[in-house]
Short mmCIF file of C-alpha atoms and ligand atoms in Angstrom, two decimals:
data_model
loop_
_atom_site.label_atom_id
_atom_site.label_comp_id
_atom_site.label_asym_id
_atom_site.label_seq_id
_atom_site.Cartn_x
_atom_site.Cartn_y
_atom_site.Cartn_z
CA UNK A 295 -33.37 34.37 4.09
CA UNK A 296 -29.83 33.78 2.99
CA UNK A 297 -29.04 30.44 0.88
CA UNK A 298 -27.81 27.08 2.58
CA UNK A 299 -25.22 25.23 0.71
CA UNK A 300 -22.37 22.47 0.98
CA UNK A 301 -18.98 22.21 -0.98
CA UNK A 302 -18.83 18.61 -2.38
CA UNK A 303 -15.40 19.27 -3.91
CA UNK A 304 -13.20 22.49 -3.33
CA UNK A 305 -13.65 23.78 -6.92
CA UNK A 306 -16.94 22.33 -8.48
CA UNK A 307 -20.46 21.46 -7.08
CA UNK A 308 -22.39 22.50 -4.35
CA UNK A 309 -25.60 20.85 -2.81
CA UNK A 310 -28.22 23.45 -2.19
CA UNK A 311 -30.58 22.82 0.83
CA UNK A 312 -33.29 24.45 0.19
CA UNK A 313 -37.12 23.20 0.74
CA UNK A 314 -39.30 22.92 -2.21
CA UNK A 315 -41.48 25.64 -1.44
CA UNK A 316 -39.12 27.94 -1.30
CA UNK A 317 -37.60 26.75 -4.34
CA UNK A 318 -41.11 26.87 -6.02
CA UNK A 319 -41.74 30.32 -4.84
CA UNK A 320 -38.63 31.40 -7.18
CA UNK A 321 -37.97 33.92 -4.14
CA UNK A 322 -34.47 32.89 -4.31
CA UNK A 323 -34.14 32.36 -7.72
CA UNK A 324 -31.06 35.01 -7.92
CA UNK A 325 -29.08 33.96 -5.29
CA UNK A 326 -29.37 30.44 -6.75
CA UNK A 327 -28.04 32.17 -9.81
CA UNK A 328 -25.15 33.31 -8.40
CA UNK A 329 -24.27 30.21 -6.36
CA UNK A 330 -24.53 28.36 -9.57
CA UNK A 331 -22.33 30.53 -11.81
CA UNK A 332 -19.76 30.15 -8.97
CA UNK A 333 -19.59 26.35 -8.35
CA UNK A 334 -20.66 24.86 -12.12
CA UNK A 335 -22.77 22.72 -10.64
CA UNK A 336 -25.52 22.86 -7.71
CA UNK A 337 -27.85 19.89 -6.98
CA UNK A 338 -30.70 19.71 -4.50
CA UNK A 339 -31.64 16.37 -3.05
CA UNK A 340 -35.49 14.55 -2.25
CA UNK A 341 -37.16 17.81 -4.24
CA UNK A 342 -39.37 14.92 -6.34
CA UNK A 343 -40.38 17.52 -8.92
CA UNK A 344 -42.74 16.85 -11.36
CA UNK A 345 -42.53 18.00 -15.09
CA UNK A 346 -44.53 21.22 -14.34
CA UNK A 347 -42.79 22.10 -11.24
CA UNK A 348 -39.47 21.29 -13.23
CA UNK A 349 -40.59 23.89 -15.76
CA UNK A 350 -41.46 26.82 -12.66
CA UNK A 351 -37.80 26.40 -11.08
CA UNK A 352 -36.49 26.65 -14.80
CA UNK A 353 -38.84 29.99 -15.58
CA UNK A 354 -37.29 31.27 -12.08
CA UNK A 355 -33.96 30.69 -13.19
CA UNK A 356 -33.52 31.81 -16.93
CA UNK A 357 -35.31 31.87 -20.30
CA UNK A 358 -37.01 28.38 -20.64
CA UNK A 359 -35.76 27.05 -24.27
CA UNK A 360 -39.02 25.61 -26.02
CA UNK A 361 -37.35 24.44 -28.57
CA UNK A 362 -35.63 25.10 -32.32
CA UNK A 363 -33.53 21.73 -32.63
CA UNK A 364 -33.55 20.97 -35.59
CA UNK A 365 -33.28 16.93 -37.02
CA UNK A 366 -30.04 16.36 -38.82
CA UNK A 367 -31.46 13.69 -40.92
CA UNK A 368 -34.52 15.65 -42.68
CA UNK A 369 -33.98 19.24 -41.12
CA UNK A 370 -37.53 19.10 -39.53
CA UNK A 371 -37.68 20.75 -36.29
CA UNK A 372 -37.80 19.25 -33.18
CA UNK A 373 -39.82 20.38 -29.99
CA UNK A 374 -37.35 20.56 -27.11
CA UNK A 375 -39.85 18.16 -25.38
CA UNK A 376 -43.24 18.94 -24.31
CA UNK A 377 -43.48 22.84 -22.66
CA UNK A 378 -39.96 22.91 -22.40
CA UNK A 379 -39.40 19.16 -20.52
CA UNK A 380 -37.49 16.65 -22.79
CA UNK A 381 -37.21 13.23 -21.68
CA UNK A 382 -33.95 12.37 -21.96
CA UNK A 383 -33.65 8.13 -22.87
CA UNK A 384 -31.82 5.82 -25.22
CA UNK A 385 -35.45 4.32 -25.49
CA UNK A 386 -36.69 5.62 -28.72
CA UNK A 387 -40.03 4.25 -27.60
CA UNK A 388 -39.23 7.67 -24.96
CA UNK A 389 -37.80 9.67 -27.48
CA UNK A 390 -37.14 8.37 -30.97
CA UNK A 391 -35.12 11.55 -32.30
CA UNK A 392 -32.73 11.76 -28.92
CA UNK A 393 -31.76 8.64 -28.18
CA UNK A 394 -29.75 8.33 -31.73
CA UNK A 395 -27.43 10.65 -30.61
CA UNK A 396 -27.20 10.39 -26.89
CA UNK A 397 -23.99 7.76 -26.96
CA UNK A 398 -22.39 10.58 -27.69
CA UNK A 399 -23.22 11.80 -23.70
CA UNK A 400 -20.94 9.45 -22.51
CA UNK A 401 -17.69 11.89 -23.90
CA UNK A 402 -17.13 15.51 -21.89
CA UNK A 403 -19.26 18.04 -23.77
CA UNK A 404 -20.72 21.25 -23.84
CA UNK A 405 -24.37 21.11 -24.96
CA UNK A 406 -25.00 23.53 -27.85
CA UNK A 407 -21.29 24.10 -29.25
CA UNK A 408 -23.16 24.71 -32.91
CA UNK A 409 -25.11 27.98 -31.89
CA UNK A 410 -23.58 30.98 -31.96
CA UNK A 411 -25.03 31.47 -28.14
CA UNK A 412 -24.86 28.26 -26.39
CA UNK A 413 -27.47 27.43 -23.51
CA UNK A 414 -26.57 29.04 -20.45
CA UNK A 415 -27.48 26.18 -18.30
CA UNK A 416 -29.64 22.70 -17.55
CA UNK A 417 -31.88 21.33 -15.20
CA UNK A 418 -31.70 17.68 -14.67
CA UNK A 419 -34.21 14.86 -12.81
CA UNK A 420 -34.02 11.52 -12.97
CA UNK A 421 -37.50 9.73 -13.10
CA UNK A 422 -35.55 5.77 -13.83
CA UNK A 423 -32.42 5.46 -12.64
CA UNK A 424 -30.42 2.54 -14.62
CA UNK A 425 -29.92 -0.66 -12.32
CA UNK A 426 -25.90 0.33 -12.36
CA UNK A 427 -23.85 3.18 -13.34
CA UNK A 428 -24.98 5.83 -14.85
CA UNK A 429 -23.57 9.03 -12.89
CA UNK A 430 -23.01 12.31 -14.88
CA UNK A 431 -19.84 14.19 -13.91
CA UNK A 432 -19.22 17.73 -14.20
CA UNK A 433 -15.72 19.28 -15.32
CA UNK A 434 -15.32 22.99 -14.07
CA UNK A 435 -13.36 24.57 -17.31
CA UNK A 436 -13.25 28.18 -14.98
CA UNK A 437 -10.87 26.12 -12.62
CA UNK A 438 -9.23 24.21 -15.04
CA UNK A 439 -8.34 28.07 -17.05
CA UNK A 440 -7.63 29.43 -13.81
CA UNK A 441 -4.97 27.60 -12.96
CA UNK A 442 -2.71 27.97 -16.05
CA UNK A 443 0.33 29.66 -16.34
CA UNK A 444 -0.44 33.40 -17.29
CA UNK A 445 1.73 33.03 -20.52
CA UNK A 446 -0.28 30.21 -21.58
CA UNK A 447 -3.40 31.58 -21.00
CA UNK A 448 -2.48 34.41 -22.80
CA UNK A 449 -1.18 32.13 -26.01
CA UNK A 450 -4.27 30.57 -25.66
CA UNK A 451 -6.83 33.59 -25.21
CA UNK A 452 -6.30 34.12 -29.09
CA UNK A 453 -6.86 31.25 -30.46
CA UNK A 454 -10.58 29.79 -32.18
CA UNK A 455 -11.94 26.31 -32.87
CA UNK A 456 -14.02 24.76 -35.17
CA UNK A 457 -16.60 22.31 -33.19
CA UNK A 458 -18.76 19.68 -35.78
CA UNK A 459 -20.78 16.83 -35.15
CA UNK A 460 -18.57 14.50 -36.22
CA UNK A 461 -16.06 15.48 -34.06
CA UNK A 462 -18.55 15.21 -31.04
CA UNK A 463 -20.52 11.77 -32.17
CA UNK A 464 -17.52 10.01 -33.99
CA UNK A 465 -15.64 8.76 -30.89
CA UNK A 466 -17.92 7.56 -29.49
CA UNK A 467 -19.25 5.06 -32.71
CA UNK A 468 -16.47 4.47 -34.26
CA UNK A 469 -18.16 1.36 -35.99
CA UNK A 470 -21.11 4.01 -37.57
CA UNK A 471 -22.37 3.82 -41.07
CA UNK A 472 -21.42 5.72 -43.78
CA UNK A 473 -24.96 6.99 -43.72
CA UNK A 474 -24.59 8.17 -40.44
CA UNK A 475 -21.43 10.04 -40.60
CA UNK A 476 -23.01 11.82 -43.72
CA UNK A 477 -25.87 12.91 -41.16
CA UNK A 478 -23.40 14.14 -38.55
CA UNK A 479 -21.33 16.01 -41.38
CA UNK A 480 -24.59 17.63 -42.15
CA UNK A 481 -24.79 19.48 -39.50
CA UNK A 482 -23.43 23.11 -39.76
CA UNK A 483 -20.11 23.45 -38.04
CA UNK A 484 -19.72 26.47 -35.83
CA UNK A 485 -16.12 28.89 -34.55
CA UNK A 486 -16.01 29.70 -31.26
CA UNK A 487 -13.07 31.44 -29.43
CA UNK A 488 -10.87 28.80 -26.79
CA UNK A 489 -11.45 30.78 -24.22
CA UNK A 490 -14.48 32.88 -22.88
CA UNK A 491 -14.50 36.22 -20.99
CA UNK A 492 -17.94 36.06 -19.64
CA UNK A 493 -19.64 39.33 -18.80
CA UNK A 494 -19.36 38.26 -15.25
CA UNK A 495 -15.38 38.50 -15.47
CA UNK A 496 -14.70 35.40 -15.14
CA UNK A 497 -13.32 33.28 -17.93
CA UNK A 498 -12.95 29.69 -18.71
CA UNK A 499 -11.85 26.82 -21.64
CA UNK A 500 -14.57 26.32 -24.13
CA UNK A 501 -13.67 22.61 -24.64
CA UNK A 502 -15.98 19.92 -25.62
CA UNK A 503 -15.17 16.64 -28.02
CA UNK A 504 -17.29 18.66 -29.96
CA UNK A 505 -13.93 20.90 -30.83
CA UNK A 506 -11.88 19.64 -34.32
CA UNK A 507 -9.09 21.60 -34.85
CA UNK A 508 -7.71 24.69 -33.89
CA UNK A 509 -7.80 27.71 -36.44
CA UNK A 510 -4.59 28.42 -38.39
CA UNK A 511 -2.81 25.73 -36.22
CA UNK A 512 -0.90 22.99 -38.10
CA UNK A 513 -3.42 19.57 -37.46
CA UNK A 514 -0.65 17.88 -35.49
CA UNK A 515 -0.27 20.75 -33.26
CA UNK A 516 -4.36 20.86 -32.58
CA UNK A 517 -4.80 18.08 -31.89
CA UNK A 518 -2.32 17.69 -29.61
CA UNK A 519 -2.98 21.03 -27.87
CA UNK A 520 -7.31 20.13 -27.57
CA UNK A 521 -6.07 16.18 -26.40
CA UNK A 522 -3.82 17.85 -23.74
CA UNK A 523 -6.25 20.69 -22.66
CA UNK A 524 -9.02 17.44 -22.73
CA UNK A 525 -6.65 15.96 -20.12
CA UNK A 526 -6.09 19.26 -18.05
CA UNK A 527 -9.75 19.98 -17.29
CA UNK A 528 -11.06 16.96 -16.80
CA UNK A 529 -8.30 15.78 -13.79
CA UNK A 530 -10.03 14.86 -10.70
CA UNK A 531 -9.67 18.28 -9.07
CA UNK A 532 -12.01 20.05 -11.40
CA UNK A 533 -14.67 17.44 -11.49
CA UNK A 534 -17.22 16.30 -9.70
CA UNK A 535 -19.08 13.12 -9.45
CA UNK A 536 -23.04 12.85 -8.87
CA UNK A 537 -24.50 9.37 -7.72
CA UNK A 538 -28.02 10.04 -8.62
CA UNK A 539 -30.97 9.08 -6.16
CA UNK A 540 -34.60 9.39 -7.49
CA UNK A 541 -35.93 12.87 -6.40
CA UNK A 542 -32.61 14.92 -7.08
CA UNK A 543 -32.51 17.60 -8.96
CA UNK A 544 -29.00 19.11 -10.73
CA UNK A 545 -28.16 22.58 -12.49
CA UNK A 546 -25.75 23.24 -14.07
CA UNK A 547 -23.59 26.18 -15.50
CA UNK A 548 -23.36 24.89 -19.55
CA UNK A 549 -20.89 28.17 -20.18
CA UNK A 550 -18.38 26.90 -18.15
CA UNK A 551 -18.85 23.15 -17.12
CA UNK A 552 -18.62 20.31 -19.50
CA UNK A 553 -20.55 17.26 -18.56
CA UNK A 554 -20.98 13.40 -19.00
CA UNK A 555 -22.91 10.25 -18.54
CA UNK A 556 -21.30 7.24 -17.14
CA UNK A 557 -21.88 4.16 -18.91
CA UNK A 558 -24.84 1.88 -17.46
CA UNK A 559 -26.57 -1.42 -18.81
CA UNK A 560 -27.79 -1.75 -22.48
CA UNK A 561 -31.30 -1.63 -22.30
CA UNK A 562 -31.97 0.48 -19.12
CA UNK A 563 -34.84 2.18 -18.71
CA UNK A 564 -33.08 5.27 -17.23
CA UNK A 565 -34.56 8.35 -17.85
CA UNK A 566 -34.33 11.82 -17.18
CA UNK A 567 -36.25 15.01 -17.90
CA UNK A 568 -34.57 17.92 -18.74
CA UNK A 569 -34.98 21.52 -18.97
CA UNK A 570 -32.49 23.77 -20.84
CA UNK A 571 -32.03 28.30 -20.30
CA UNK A 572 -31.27 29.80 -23.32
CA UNK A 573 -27.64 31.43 -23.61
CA UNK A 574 -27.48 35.44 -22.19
CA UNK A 575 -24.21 36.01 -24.20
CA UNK A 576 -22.56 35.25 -27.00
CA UNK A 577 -18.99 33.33 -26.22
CA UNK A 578 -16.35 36.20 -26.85
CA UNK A 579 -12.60 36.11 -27.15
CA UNK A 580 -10.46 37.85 -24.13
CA UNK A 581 -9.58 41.33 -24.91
CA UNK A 582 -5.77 41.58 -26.11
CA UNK A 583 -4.06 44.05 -23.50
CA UNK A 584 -2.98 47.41 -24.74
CA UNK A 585 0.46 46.77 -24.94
CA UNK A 586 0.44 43.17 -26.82
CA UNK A 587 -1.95 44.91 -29.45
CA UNK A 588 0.86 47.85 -29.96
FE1 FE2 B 248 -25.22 17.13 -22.88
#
């Protein structure tokens, strides 16, 4: 059986049509690998998964993360959700510990920029959809690499940056406490290279708001270079849009896709449940060609 799948955009997203059984019976489970690595993004429509079924594609897929969060405010750890399944809500009634950082979901990210190996990718189901908005979109940062100039990319292969909390959650509540910016800043900060040559070959932009400044770059110059890369890789071209319907289910490649939620109304009862694969590999710089290291 070979997989069935749909381009929604040229560079990012495909929609997998596949029946649940088959997706249950993990029988696939590589080739859905593959298609996944090589459009960002997959989704799969009317699969209506429950939490346990949610955790058997996961298992089929990658190394189910169980959880080693930890709480910024008291360093306790948290359980990534129950088995594996977090509920994703601003409800803290749902999930008391999320939901004080999820406004930060509505600014591209990369899950994960303070672990040395980020997730390698996310499952995603709504169970209540908001009564507006409330899309995620998905930038491809492969594409958005790819299609540099060669003498940029190579400036840019050698460069690090320094992601922190602040830097992610600060834009996004830019009316917070003092308290709560001394939570953030709590937070260990973490150096990752710009740019990621993934075992697979390929290599994309590690960007996420997450990133604060460029190593050994004056601050001017970083932040204009992260603000203009921000720009780059988020243009319509590399993105895709999902309208969600109840029953959907979306994956998606964390190494090299940034994501975010579109707004929706205060006080919705939208919720998702998510599932998260830990990282394979750590994010590692491109090697410097012979000659340039000379
Ligand atoms: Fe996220």
């Amino acid at each position: 059986m070979t997989l069935s799948s749909v381009r929604l955009t040229p560079r990012i997203g495909s929609e997998l049509k596949i029946t649940k059984a088959d997706l249950l019976g993990g029988s696939m489970a590589t080739d859905i690998r593959a298609l996944l690595v090589a459009r960002g993004a997959v989704v799969i429509r009317d699969l209506h998964l429950d939490d346990e079924e949610l955790r058997t594609v996961a298992r089929s897929l990658g190394d189910l993360r169980l959880g080693s969060a930890k709480r910024a405010s008291d360093g306790k750890l948290l359980n990534e959700g129950d088995g594996g399944v977090l509920k994703v809500s601003l409800d803290p009634k749902v999930n008391p510990d999320y939901a004080r950082f999820l406004f930060g979901n509505h600014l591209w990210h990369m899950d994960g920029t303070y672990e040395a190996v980020p997730p390698f990718a996310t499952l995603f189901t709504p169970f209540r959809l908001s009564v507006e908005g409330g899309d995620t979109m998905f930038a491809s940062t492969y594409a958005a690499y790819e299609d540099l100039p060669a003498d940029e990319q190579r400036q840019l292969d050698g460069l690090r940056v320094v992601h922190t909390m602040q830097a992610a959650l600060f834009p996004a509540k830019r009316d917070c406490t003092p308290e709560e910016f001394a939570v953030w800043s709590s937070y260990p900060q973490r150096s990752h290279p710009l740019v990621w040559q993934h075992k697979s070959g390929r290599k994309s932009l590690v960007l996420s708001t997450s990133g604060a400044w460029i190593e050994g770059m004056h601050a001017a110059q970083s932040h204009d270079l992260l603000q203009r890369l921000m720009v780059h890789a988020t243009q319509d071209k590399y993105t895709y849009r999902h309208q969600w319907r109840l029953g959907d289910l979306a994956i998606w490649d964390n190494t090299g896709v940034m994501h975010r939620a579109m707004p929706f109304e205060p006080g919705s009862q939208r919720e998702f449940h998510r599932c998260t694969l830990n990282g394979e590999e750590a994010i590692t710089a491109p090697k410097r060609e012979l000659a340039e290291a000379s």
